[in-house]
Amino acid sequence: MRAVFAKLADPAHILPMPGTVGLFFPAGGRLVDADDAFWHALLGDGSLIAAEEVGTASPESPDHIV
């Protein structure tokens, strides 16, 4: 597992969270497991970008790695 704080490359983009209904990736970012195939693909295609500093996560995003 490789924890990475990631943000949407385009903050206006709406990215559904995997395995959930009605939950979306927060524009402010969150921790993801960059070794997971889903997150790895999004980081690889540029949909998500790795952030160097962990900012304040939005209230709807839990502080755990998904």
Short mmCIF file of N, CA and C in Angstrom, two decimals:
data_model
loop_
_atom_site.label_atom_id
_atom_site.label_comp_id
_atom_site.label_asym_id
_atom_site.label_seq_id
_atom_site.Cartn_x
_atom_site.Cartn_y
_atom_site.Cartn_z
N MET A 1 0.85 -1.18 0.00
CA MET A 1 0.00 0.00 0.00
C MET A 1 0.89 1.24 0.00
N ARG A 2 0.54 2.18 -0.85
CA ARG A 2 1.29 3.44 -0.94
C ARG A 2 0.27 4.58 -0.81
N ALA A 3 0.25 5.21 0.35
CA ALA A 3 -0.69 6.30 0.61
C ALA A 3 -0.23 7.57 -0.09
N VAL A 4 -1.15 8.16 -0.85
CA VAL A 4 -0.87 9.40 -1.58
C VAL A 4 -2.06 10.33 -1.36
N PHE A 5 -1.77 11.59 -1.05
CA PHE A 5 -2.84 12.57 -0.99
C PHE A 5 -3.06 13.05 -2.42
N ALA A 6 -4.25 12.83 -2.94
CA ALA A 6 -4.55 13.17 -4.33
C ALA A 6 -5.67 14.19 -4.41
N LYS A 7 -5.59 15.01 -5.46
CA LYS A 7 -6.64 15.99 -5.76
C LYS A 7 -7.08 15.80 -7.20
N LEU A 8 -8.28 16.25 -7.49
CA LEU A 8 -8.77 16.23 -8.86
C LEU A 8 -7.92 17.17 -9.70
N ALA A 9 -7.52 16.74 -10.87
CA ALA A 9 -6.77 17.61 -11.78
C ALA A 9 -7.65 18.78 -12.21
N ASP A 10 -8.93 18.51 -12.40
CA ASP A 10 -9.91 19.54 -12.74
C ASP A 10 -10.92 19.59 -11.61
N PRO A 11 -10.87 20.60 -10.73
CA PRO A 11 -11.77 20.66 -9.58
C PRO A 11 -13.26 20.65 -9.94
N ALA A 12 -13.59 20.97 -11.17
CA ALA A 12 -15.00 20.95 -11.58
C ALA A 12 -15.46 19.55 -11.97
N HIS A 13 -14.52 18.62 -12.11
CA HIS A 13 -14.85 17.25 -12.50
C HIS A 13 -15.60 16.55 -11.37
N ILE A 14 -16.57 15.72 -11.71
CA ILE A 14 -17.31 14.94 -10.73
C ILE A 14 -16.89 13.49 -10.89
N LEU A 15 -16.19 12.96 -9.89
CA LEU A 15 -15.69 11.60 -9.93
C LEU A 15 -16.41 10.77 -8.87
N PRO A 16 -17.27 9.83 -9.29
CA PRO A 16 -17.94 8.97 -8.31
C PRO A 16 -16.93 8.11 -7.55
N MET A 17 -17.17 7.93 -6.26
CA MET A 17 -16.32 7.07 -5.45
C MET A 17 -16.68 5.62 -5.75
N PRO A 18 -15.69 4.76 -5.85
CA PRO A 18 -15.97 3.36 -6.17
C PRO A 18 -16.73 2.66 -5.05
N GLY A 19 -17.70 1.84 -5.44
CA GLY A 19 -18.46 1.06 -4.47
C GLY A 19 -19.45 1.85 -3.65
N THR A 20 -19.78 3.06 -4.06
CA THR A 20 -20.72 3.89 -3.31
C THR A 20 -21.78 4.45 -4.24
N VAL A 21 -22.87 4.88 -3.65
CA VAL A 21 -23.92 5.54 -4.42
C VAL A 21 -24.04 6.96 -3.90
N GLY A 22 -23.89 7.92 -4.78
CA GLY A 22 -24.08 9.32 -4.40
C GLY A 22 -22.91 9.98 -3.69
N LEU A 23 -21.77 9.31 -3.60
CA LEU A 23 -20.59 9.93 -3.00
C LEU A 23 -19.57 10.20 -4.09
N PHE A 24 -18.95 11.37 -4.01
CA PHE A 24 -18.02 11.80 -5.03
C PHE A 24 -16.68 12.19 -4.41
N PHE A 25 -15.62 12.07 -5.20
CA PHE A 25 -14.29 12.44 -4.75
C PHE A 25 -14.29 13.94 -4.47
N PRO A 26 -13.86 14.36 -3.28
CA PRO A 26 -13.89 15.79 -2.95
C PRO A 26 -12.82 16.58 -3.72
N ALA A 27 -13.20 17.73 -4.21
CA ALA A 27 -12.27 18.58 -4.97
C ALA A 27 -11.06 18.97 -4.12
N GLY A 28 -11.23 19.02 -2.80
CA GLY A 28 -10.13 19.36 -1.91
C GLY A 28 -9.13 18.24 -1.72
N GLY A 29 -9.46 17.06 -2.21
CA GLY A 29 -8.56 15.93 -2.15
C GLY A 29 -8.79 15.00 -0.98
N ARG A 30 -8.08 13.86 -1.03
CA ARG A 30 -8.15 12.87 0.04
C ARG A 30 -7.03 11.87 -0.15
N LEU A 31 -6.77 11.08 0.88
CA LEU A 31 -5.78 10.02 0.79
C LEU A 31 -6.33 8.86 -0.03
N VAL A 32 -5.49 8.33 -0.91
CA VAL A 32 -5.85 7.14 -1.68
C VAL A 32 -4.67 6.16 -1.64
N ASP A 33 -4.95 4.91 -1.93
CA ASP A 33 -3.90 3.90 -2.04
C ASP A 33 -3.46 3.85 -3.49
N ALA A 34 -2.31 4.43 -3.78
CA ALA A 34 -1.83 4.52 -5.16
C ALA A 34 -1.48 3.17 -5.75
N ASP A 35 -1.38 2.13 -4.94
CA ASP A 35 -1.13 0.78 -5.45
C ASP A 35 -2.42 0.06 -5.84
N ASP A 36 -3.57 0.58 -5.43
CA ASP A 36 -4.86 0.02 -5.82
C ASP A 36 -5.08 0.32 -7.31
N ALA A 37 -5.54 -0.67 -8.07
CA ALA A 37 -5.67 -0.52 -9.52
C ALA A 37 -6.55 0.67 -9.92
N PHE A 38 -7.64 0.92 -9.20
CA PHE A 38 -8.55 2.02 -9.53
C PHE A 38 -7.84 3.37 -9.40
N TRP A 39 -7.23 3.60 -8.22
CA TRP A 39 -6.57 4.88 -7.98
C TRP A 39 -5.31 5.01 -8.83
N HIS A 40 -4.61 3.92 -9.03
CA HIS A 40 -3.40 3.93 -9.87
C HIS A 40 -3.74 4.39 -11.29
N ALA A 41 -4.85 3.89 -11.83
CA ALA A 41 -5.27 4.28 -13.18
C ALA A 41 -5.61 5.76 -13.25
N LEU A 42 -6.31 6.28 -12.25
CA LEU A 42 -6.69 7.70 -12.25
C LEU A 42 -5.48 8.61 -12.08
N LEU A 43 -4.53 8.19 -11.28
CA LEU A 43 -3.29 8.96 -11.15
C LEU A 43 -2.49 8.89 -12.45
N GLY A 44 -2.51 7.74 -13.09
CA GLY A 44 -1.76 7.55 -14.33
C GLY A 44 -2.31 8.31 -15.51
N ASP A 45 -3.65 8.42 -15.59
CA ASP A 45 -4.24 9.11 -16.76
C ASP A 45 -4.40 10.61 -16.53
N GLY A 46 -4.02 11.08 -15.35
CA GLY A 46 -4.07 12.52 -15.09
C GLY A 46 -5.38 13.02 -14.52
N SER A 47 -6.34 12.13 -14.27
CA SER A 47 -7.60 12.56 -13.66
C SER A 47 -7.37 13.05 -12.24
N LEU A 48 -6.44 12.40 -11.54
CA LEU A 48 -6.03 12.81 -10.20
C LEU A 48 -4.56 13.19 -10.24
N ILE A 49 -4.20 14.13 -9.38
CA ILE A 49 -2.80 14.52 -9.26
C ILE A 49 -2.37 14.36 -7.80
N ALA A 50 -1.16 13.91 -7.60
CA ALA A 50 -0.62 13.79 -6.25
C ALA A 50 -0.29 15.18 -5.74
N ALA A 51 -0.75 15.49 -4.54
CA ALA A 51 -0.48 16.79 -3.93
C ALA A 51 0.68 16.63 -2.95
N GLU A 52 1.55 17.62 -2.88
CA GLU A 52 2.70 17.53 -1.99
C GLU A 52 2.34 17.81 -0.55
N GLU A 53 1.33 18.63 -0.34
CA GLU A 53 0.93 18.94 1.03
C GLU A 53 -0.50 18.52 1.23
N VAL A 54 -0.75 17.93 2.38
CA VAL A 54 -2.12 17.56 2.72
C VAL A 54 -2.80 18.80 3.24
N GLY A 55 -3.76 19.30 2.47
CA GLY A 55 -4.51 20.47 2.88
C GLY A 55 -5.64 20.05 3.80
N THR A 56 -6.56 20.91 4.00
CA THR A 56 -7.72 20.60 4.81
C THR A 56 -8.70 19.82 3.95
N ALA A 57 -8.95 18.60 4.34
CA ALA A 57 -9.89 17.77 3.60
C ALA A 57 -11.30 18.29 3.84
N SER A 58 -12.15 18.09 2.87
CA SER A 58 -13.53 18.56 3.01
C SER A 58 -14.24 17.71 4.06
N PRO A 59 -15.29 18.25 4.69
CA PRO A 59 -15.98 17.54 5.77
C PRO A 59 -16.55 16.20 5.33
N GLU A 60 -16.93 16.05 4.06
CA GLU A 60 -17.53 14.81 3.62
C GLU A 60 -16.50 13.72 3.33
N SER A 61 -15.23 14.05 3.41
CA SER A 61 -14.21 13.03 3.12
C SER A 61 -13.59 12.54 4.42
N PRO A 62 -13.74 11.25 4.71
CA PRO A 62 -13.12 10.73 5.93
C PRO A 62 -11.60 10.77 5.81
N ASP A 63 -10.94 10.71 6.93
CA ASP A 63 -9.48 10.82 6.94
C ASP A 63 -8.78 9.48 6.78
N HIS A 64 -9.48 8.50 6.25
CA HIS A 64 -8.82 7.20 6.05
C HIS A 64 -8.55 6.97 4.58
N ILE A 65 -7.67 6.05 4.32
CA ILE A 65 -7.29 5.74 2.94
C ILE A 65 -8.33 4.83 2.34
N VAL A 66 -8.72 5.13 1.11
CA VAL A 66 -9.68 4.27 0.42
C VAL A 66 -8.98 3.44 -0.61
#
